[in-house]
Coordinates of C-alpha atoms in Angstrom, one line a residue:
M1 CA 3.4 48.5 26.0
T2 CA 0.3 50.5 24.9
A3 CA -3.1 49.2 24.2
E4 CA -2.7 50.3 20.6
S5 CA 0.5 48.1 20.2
T6 CA -1.1 45.0 21.7
A7 CA -4.3 45.3 19.7
P8 CA -2.9 43.7 16.5
R9 CA -1.3 40.9 18.5
R10 CA -4.6 40.2 20.2
R11 CA -6.5 40.2 16.9
W12 CA -4.0 37.8 15.4
L13 CA -4.3 35.5 18.4
L14 CA -8.1 35.6 18.3
G15 CA -8.0 34.9 14.5
F16 CA -5.6 32.0 15.1
C17 CA -7.9 30.5 17.8
A18 CA -11.0 31.0 15.5
V19 CA -9.3 29.2 12.7
G20 CA -8.2 26.4 15.0
L21 CA -11.8 26.1 16.5
S22 CA -13.3 26.1 13.0
L23 CA -10.9 23.3 11.8
T24 CA -11.7 21.3 15.0
V25 CA -15.5 21.7 14.5
A26 CA -15.1 20.8 10.8
G27 CA -13.1 17.7 11.7
L28 CA -15.7 16.6 14.3
I29 CA -18.5 17.1 11.7
A30 CA -16.5 15.1 9.1
E31 CA -15.8 12.3 11.7
G32 CA -19.5 12.1 12.6
L33 CA -20.6 12.0 9.0
L34 CA -18.2 9.2 8.2
R35 CA -18.9 7.2 11.3
W36 CA -22.7 7.5 11.9
V37 CA -24.1 8.6 8.5
F38 CA -22.0 6.9 5.9
H39 CA -20.7 4.2 8.2
A40 CA -17.3 4.3 6.6
A41 CA -15.0 1.6 7.8
P42 CA -11.2 1.6 8.0
L43 CA -9.3 0.8 4.8
L44 CA -6.9 -1.6 6.3
D45 CA -7.8 -2.0 9.9
V46 CA -10.9 -3.8 11.2
D47 CA -11.2 -4.2 15.0
I48 CA -12.6 -7.8 15.1
Y49 CA -9.7 -9.7 16.7
R50 CA -9.0 -11.2 20.1
I51 CA -6.6 -13.7 21.6
D52 CA -8.2 -16.7 23.3
G53 CA -7.1 -18.5 26.4
Q54 CA -4.9 -20.9 24.4
G55 CA -3.1 -18.0 22.7
N56 CA -4.9 -18.4 19.4
L57 CA -5.9 -15.5 17.2
R58 CA -9.7 -15.5 17.1
L59 CA -12.5 -13.2 16.0
Q60 CA -14.8 -11.3 18.4
P61 CA -18.2 -13.0 18.7
G62 CA -21.0 -10.7 17.7
A63 CA -18.8 -8.1 16.0
R64 CA -20.5 -6.3 13.1
R65 CA -18.5 -4.1 10.8
R66 CA -18.9 -2.5 7.4
H67 CA -15.6 -2.7 5.5
V68 CA -15.4 0.0 2.8
T69 CA -12.4 0.6 0.5
R70 CA -12.1 1.8 -3.1
Q71 CA -12.4 -1.8 -4.3
W72 CA -15.3 -3.2 -2.1
D73 CA -18.1 -2.4 0.3
V74 CA -18.9 -5.5 2.4
D75 CA -20.5 -6.4 5.7
I76 CA -18.5 -8.4 8.2
V77 CA -20.6 -10.2 10.8
I78 CA -19.0 -12.6 13.4
N79 CA -21.4 -15.2 14.8
S80 CA -21.5 -16.3 18.5
E81 CA -19.0 -19.1 17.8
G82 CA -16.4 -16.5 16.7
F83 CA -16.5 -17.3 13.0
R84 CA -17.6 -15.3 10.0
D85 CA -20.6 -17.5 9.4
R86 CA -24.4 -17.5 9.7
E87 CA -25.7 -17.5 13.3
Q88 CA -27.8 -20.6 12.8
P89 CA -25.6 -23.3 11.1
I90 CA -27.0 -26.0 8.9
A91 CA -28.6 -28.7 11.0
S92 CA -26.9 -32.1 10.3
T93 CA -26.4 -35.3 12.1
A94 CA -23.2 -35.9 10.2
P95 CA -19.8 -34.6 11.6
P96 CA -19.0 -31.2 9.9
V97 CA -16.3 -30.2 7.5
L98 CA -13.8 -27.9 9.1
G99 CA -12.5 -25.2 6.7
L100 CA -9.3 -23.5 7.9
G101 CA -7.3 -20.7 6.3
D102 CA -6.4 -17.1 6.5
S103 CA -8.0 -14.0 4.9
F104 CA -8.8 -15.9 1.7
A105 CA -10.9 -18.4 3.6
F106 CA -12.3 -15.6 5.7
G107 CA -13.4 -13.8 2.5
W108 CA -11.5 -10.5 2.7
G109 CA -13.2 -8.1 0.2
V110 CA -16.4 -10.1 -0.4
N111 CA -19.6 -10.7 1.4
L112 CA -20.1 -14.0 3.3
E113 CA -22.5 -15.4 0.7
D114 CA -19.7 -15.1 -1.9
T115 CA -16.9 -16.8 0.1
Y116 CA -15.9 -20.2 -1.2
Y117 CA -16.5 -22.1 2.0
Y118 CA -20.1 -20.7 2.1
R119 CA -20.6 -21.6 -1.5
L120 CA -19.1 -25.1 -0.9
E121 CA -21.6 -25.6 2.0
E122 CA -24.5 -24.6 -0.3
R123 CA -23.2 -27.1 -2.9
L124 CA -22.8 -30.0 -0.4
D125 CA -26.2 -29.2 1.1
Q126 CA -27.9 -30.0 -2.2
R127 CA -26.8 -33.6 -1.8
R128 CA -27.4 -34.0 2.0
P129 CA -27.3 -31.6 4.9
I130 CA -23.8 -31.0 6.2
R131 CA -22.1 -28.0 7.8
V132 CA -18.9 -26.4 6.8
V133 CA -17.3 -24.7 9.8
K134 CA -15.8 -21.5 8.3
A135 CA -12.8 -21.1 10.5
G136 CA -10.8 -18.7 8.2
I137 CA -9.1 -16.0 10.2
P138 CA -7.1 -13.2 8.5
S139 CA -3.3 -13.2 9.1
L140 CA -3.1 -16.8 10.4
G141 CA -0.1 -18.8 9.2
T142 CA 0.1 -22.6 8.8
G143 CA 1.5 -23.1 12.3
D144 CA -1.2 -20.9 13.8
E145 CA -3.8 -22.9 11.9
L146 CA -2.5 -26.1 13.3
R147 CA -2.7 -24.8 16.9
L148 CA -6.3 -23.6 16.2
L149 CA -7.2 -27.1 14.9
E150 CA -5.7 -28.6 18.1
T151 CA -7.8 -26.2 20.1
I152 CA -11.2 -26.6 18.4
G153 CA -10.9 -30.1 16.9
S154 CA -12.4 -31.7 20.0
Q155 CA -15.3 -29.3 19.9
Y156 CA -16.4 -30.1 16.3
H157 CA -14.9 -33.6 15.7
P158 CA -14.7 -32.9 11.9
Q159 CA -14.9 -35.7 9.5
L160 CA -12.9 -33.7 6.9
V161 CA -10.4 -30.9 7.5
I162 CA -9.7 -28.5 4.5
L163 CA -6.6 -26.3 4.9
S164 CA -6.3 -23.4 2.5
L165 CA -2.7 -22.4 1.8
F166 CA -2.0 -19.2 -0.1
V167 CA 1.4 -19.4 -1.7
G168 CA 1.6 -15.6 -1.8
N169 CA 2.4 -15.2 1.9
D170 CA 1.8 -18.4 3.9
F171 CA 5.4 -19.6 3.7
T172 CA 6.6 -16.1 4.7
D173 CA 4.2 -16.0 7.6
V174 CA 5.8 -19.2 8.9
Q175 CA 9.3 -17.8 8.2
M176 CA 8.5 -14.7 10.2
G177 CA 7.2 -16.5 13.2
G178 CA 3.4 -16.6 12.6
L179 CA 1.3 -14.9 15.2
A180 CA 4.4 -14.0 17.2
Q181 CA 4.8 -11.1 14.8
F182 CA 1.6 -9.5 16.1
T183 CA -0.3 -8.3 19.1
V184 CA -4.0 -7.4 19.5
E185 CA -4.8 -3.8 20.7
D186 CA -8.4 -2.6 20.9
G187 CA -9.5 -5.4 18.6
L188 CA -6.9 -4.5 16.0
L189 CA -4.1 -6.6 14.8
V190 CA -0.8 -4.7 15.2
R191 CA 2.6 -5.8 14.1
R192 CA 5.0 -5.9 17.1
E193 CA 7.8 -3.5 17.3
L194 CA 11.4 -4.4 18.2
T195 CA 11.9 -1.4 20.5
P196 CA 9.7 -0.1 23.3
R197 CA 7.3 2.6 22.3
S198 CA 7.0 6.0 23.9
W199 CA 3.7 7.4 25.2
G200 CA 3.4 9.5 22.1
S201 CA 4.1 6.7 19.7
R202 CA 1.4 4.6 21.5
W203 CA -1.5 7.1 21.2
R204 CA -0.8 8.4 17.7
P205 CA -1.3 4.9 16.0
W206 CA -4.4 4.3 18.1
L207 CA -5.9 7.7 17.0
A208 CA -5.0 7.0 13.4
R209 CA -6.8 3.6 13.5
S210 CA -9.8 4.8 15.6
S211 CA -10.7 7.9 13.6
H212 CA -12.7 7.3 10.5
L213 CA -11.7 10.7 9.2
L214 CA -8.0 9.9 9.6
Q215 CA -8.6 6.5 8.0
F216 CA -10.3 8.3 5.0
L217 CA -7.4 10.7 4.6
R218 CA -5.1 7.7 4.9
A219 CA -7.0 6.0 2.1
V220 CA -6.7 9.0 -0.1
Q221 CA -3.0 9.2 0.5
L222 CA -2.5 5.5 -0.2
S223 CA -4.6 5.8 -3.4
Y224 CA -2.5 8.7 -4.5
A225 CA 0.7 6.9 -3.8
Q226 CA -0.4 3.8 -5.7
R227 CA -1.4 5.9 -8.8
R228 CA 1.9 7.8 -8.6
A229 CA 3.9 4.6 -8.3
A230 CA 2.0 3.1 -11.3
A231 CA 2.6 6.1 -13.4
E232 CA 6.4 6.3 -12.7
P233 CA 8.8 4.1 -14.5
Q234 CA 9.9 1.3 -12.2
T235 CA 13.6 1.1 -11.3
P236 CA 15.1 -2.3 -10.5
G237 CA 14.7 -2.9 -6.8
G238 CA 12.6 0.2 -6.3
L239 CA 9.5 -1.6 -5.1
A240 CA 11.6 -3.7 -2.7
A241 CA 13.0 -0.6 -1.1
R242 CA 9.5 0.9 -0.7
D243 CA 7.7 -2.2 0.5
P244 CA 10.0 -4.9 2.0
W245 CA 7.0 -7.2 2.7
L246 CA 6.2 -7.5 -1.0
W247 CA 9.8 -8.4 -1.5
E248 CA 9.7 -11.1 1.1
F249 CA 6.5 -12.5 -0.3
A250 CA 7.8 -12.5 -3.9
K251 CA 11.0 -14.5 -3.1
I252 CA 9.0 -17.7 -3.0
H253 CA 9.0 -17.6 -6.9
L254 CA 12.7 -17.4 -7.3
R255 CA 14.4 -20.3 -9.0
Q256 CA 17.0 -20.4 -6.1
W257 CA 15.5 -19.7 -2.8
P258 CA 17.4 -17.5 -0.3
P259 CA 18.2 -19.4 2.9
E260 CA 15.4 -17.7 4.9
T261 CA 12.8 -18.6 2.2
A262 CA 14.0 -22.2 2.1
R263 CA 13.7 -22.4 5.9
G264 CA 10.2 -21.0 5.7
V265 CA 9.3 -23.7 3.2
R266 CA 10.8 -26.5 5.4
E267 CA 9.0 -25.3 8.5
T268 CA 5.7 -25.1 6.6
L269 CA 6.0 -28.6 5.3
D270 CA 6.8 -29.8 8.8
Y271 CA 3.5 -28.2 10.0
L272 CA 1.7 -29.9 7.2
D273 CA 3.1 -33.2 8.4
R274 CA 1.6 -32.5 11.8
F275 CA -1.7 -31.6 10.2
L276 CA -1.7 -34.9 8.5
D277 CA -0.8 -36.7 11.7
Y278 CA -3.5 -35.0 13.7
C279 CA -6.2 -35.9 11.1
R280 CA -5.1 -39.5 11.0
R281 CA -5.1 -39.9 14.8
H282 CA -8.6 -38.4 14.9
D283 CA -10.1 -40.3 11.9
A284 CA -10.6 -37.2 9.8
D285 CA -9.8 -36.9 6.1
F286 CA -7.4 -34.1 5.1
V287 CA -7.4 -32.0 1.9
L288 CA -4.8 -29.3 1.2
L289 CA -6.2 -26.5 -1.0
V290 CA -3.4 -24.6 -2.7
L291 CA -4.3 -21.0 -3.7
P292 CA -2.2 -19.2 -6.3
R293 CA -1.0 -15.7 -6.4
S294 CA -2.5 -13.4 -9.0
Y295 CA 0.8 -12.8 -10.8
Q296 CA 1.1 -16.5 -11.4
I297 CA -2.1 -16.2 -13.4
Y298 CA -1.8 -12.9 -15.3
P299 CA 1.4 -12.3 -17.4
A300 CA 1.0 -8.5 -17.2
E301 CA 1.2 -8.6 -13.4
Q302 CA 4.2 -10.9 -13.5
R303 CA 6.0 -8.4 -15.8
E304 CA 5.1 -5.6 -13.3
M305 CA 6.6 -7.7 -10.5
Q306 CA 9.8 -8.6 -12.5
Q307 CA 10.3 -5.0 -13.5
A308 CA 9.8 -3.7 -9.9
F309 CA 12.3 -6.1 -8.4
G310 CA 14.7 -6.2 -11.3
W311 CA 14.4 -9.9 -11.9
K312 CA 15.0 -11.6 -15.3
D313 CA 13.1 -14.6 -16.6
A314 CA 16.1 -16.8 -15.7
D315 CA 15.8 -15.8 -12.0
L316 CA 12.2 -17.0 -11.7
D317 CA 10.4 -20.3 -11.3
M318 CA 6.8 -19.1 -10.9
D319 CA 5.5 -22.6 -10.0
H320 CA 8.2 -23.3 -7.5
P321 CA 6.0 -23.2 -4.4
Q322 CA 3.3 -25.5 -6.0
R323 CA 5.9 -28.0 -7.1
A324 CA 7.4 -28.1 -3.5
L325 CA 4.0 -28.9 -2.1
A326 CA 3.3 -31.5 -4.8
E327 CA 6.6 -33.3 -4.1
W328 CA 5.7 -33.3 -0.3
A329 CA 2.2 -34.6 -1.0
A330 CA 3.4 -37.4 -3.4
S331 CA 5.7 -38.8 -0.7
R332 CA 3.0 -39.2 1.9
P333 CA 0.5 -39.5 0.1
V334 CA -2.0 -36.8 0.8
R335 CA -4.9 -35.2 -1.1
V336 CA -4.0 -31.8 -2.7
L337 CA -6.1 -29.6 -4.9
D338 CA -3.9 -27.1 -6.6
L339 CA -6.0 -24.3 -8.2
L340 CA -3.2 -23.0 -10.4
P341 CA -3.8 -25.0 -13.6
E342 CA -7.6 -24.3 -13.6
F343 CA -7.1 -20.6 -12.8
R344 CA -4.7 -20.3 -15.7
R345 CA -7.1 -22.0 -18.0
H346 CA -9.9 -19.8 -16.9
A347 CA -7.8 -16.6 -17.4
A348 CA -6.9 -17.8 -20.9
A349 CA -10.5 -18.5 -21.8
H350 CA -11.9 -15.4 -20.2
P351 CA -9.2 -12.7 -20.4
D352 CA -11.6 -9.9 -19.2
A353 CA -13.0 -11.8 -16.2
K354 CA -10.6 -11.2 -13.4
L355 CA -10.5 -13.5 -10.4
Y356 CA -8.7 -11.2 -8.0
H357 CA -9.1 -7.7 -6.7
Y358 CA -6.4 -5.4 -8.1
P359 CA -4.0 -4.2 -6.8
D360 CA -5.2 -6.1 -3.7
A361 CA -4.2 -9.8 -4.0
H362 CA -7.4 -11.4 -2.6
F363 CA -10.0 -13.3 -4.6
N364 CA -13.0 -11.3 -5.8
A365 CA -16.5 -12.9 -6.0
A366 CA -15.6 -14.6 -9.3
G367 CA -12.4 -16.1 -7.7
H368 CA -14.4 -17.5 -4.8
R369 CA -17.1 -18.9 -7.1
L370 CA -14.5 -20.7 -9.2
T371 CA -12.7 -22.0 -6.1
A372 CA -15.9 -23.4 -4.7
E373 CA -16.8 -25.1 -8.0
L374 CA -13.4 -26.7 -8.3
L375 CA -13.3 -27.8 -4.6
A376 CA -16.8 -29.3 -4.7
A377 CA -16.0 -31.2 -7.9
Y378 CA -12.8 -32.5 -6.3
L379 CA -14.5 -33.6 -3.1
E380 CA -17.2 -35.4 -5.1
K381 CA -14.5 -37.2 -7.2
E382 CA -12.8 -38.3 -3.9
G383 CA -16.0 -39.4 -2.3
L384 CA -15.8 -36.7 0.4
P385 CA -17.3 -35.9 2.8
R386 CA -17.9 -39.5 3.8
R387 CA -21.5 -40.6 4.4
P388 CA -22.2 -41.4 8.1

């Protein structure tokens, strides 16, 4: 083969290498800008988790993150106790209030000062100094929260335990096994897979979660998919096929629960019985705070849900989960604050003042503010927390 015949091939190879090198350098520059200049954080994955010695999902003490999405830009700071709370808690001689819950109690999508447990603490402190231990941890289910209470209860000796229960997914979390669904890898919460992963399938998800550039591209892709799905006419069952988790969550609002949903409700109520028993044995008051789903509040979102899943009005009982909890509470008795009626009244009186991020299902700052106001008023009416 002559030099003349190999020259085009060599030029093509050099050009290919130059393009590859240019793309690599551009990618590294973009990664550096996103990571160290703009401090962009992952859309869905924040590496703040750990598993403690008792097998509880906890937060990494001292972790500091900036969580940026198309809907919010918030700071996440975990104190030395492993909670999203101020480092120097309110000094008080009275036993604290222990606030348990998942991402709603944690304040997913809002700053710490906007979360309802923080606002509640500020409200209570106007009457007398008392601390609210803000033990909300994203992705915990009711059973996991009970085990966390059993672990940290002897540390804080709370006079009042408030358990936040979000009807949108807490029954399903219990149904699916709670924390057993997940593992923690590099501080990230990862859903367990049923089959062993190959070497390649292990490093690709790690790279996708660790790279801010890939997270940015992932955010763009998800945003495009959401806009495209919203623009397309929904076919019955289409959303269930694309997102089986939304299907599982929505089944709690069916008039006739499927067997797996009914089992999740029974197991959740059993955990609530154990919460109540723990508090009675440790001389602590107990309040169940029931958080509604946004499509229980806004008729337009309910219509979207019905159209996506192909459900008729006769198929649904939107208040089914709240009624099950009310029936459980009435037979004990136990204190329950159900936010659904007041959230509906607020939406009717202020149709343009949304209480949730959309399409994300978490409270926005206004939702947290209203929750704190309602919770503070309820506790005051009940004479809680008790005076020492």
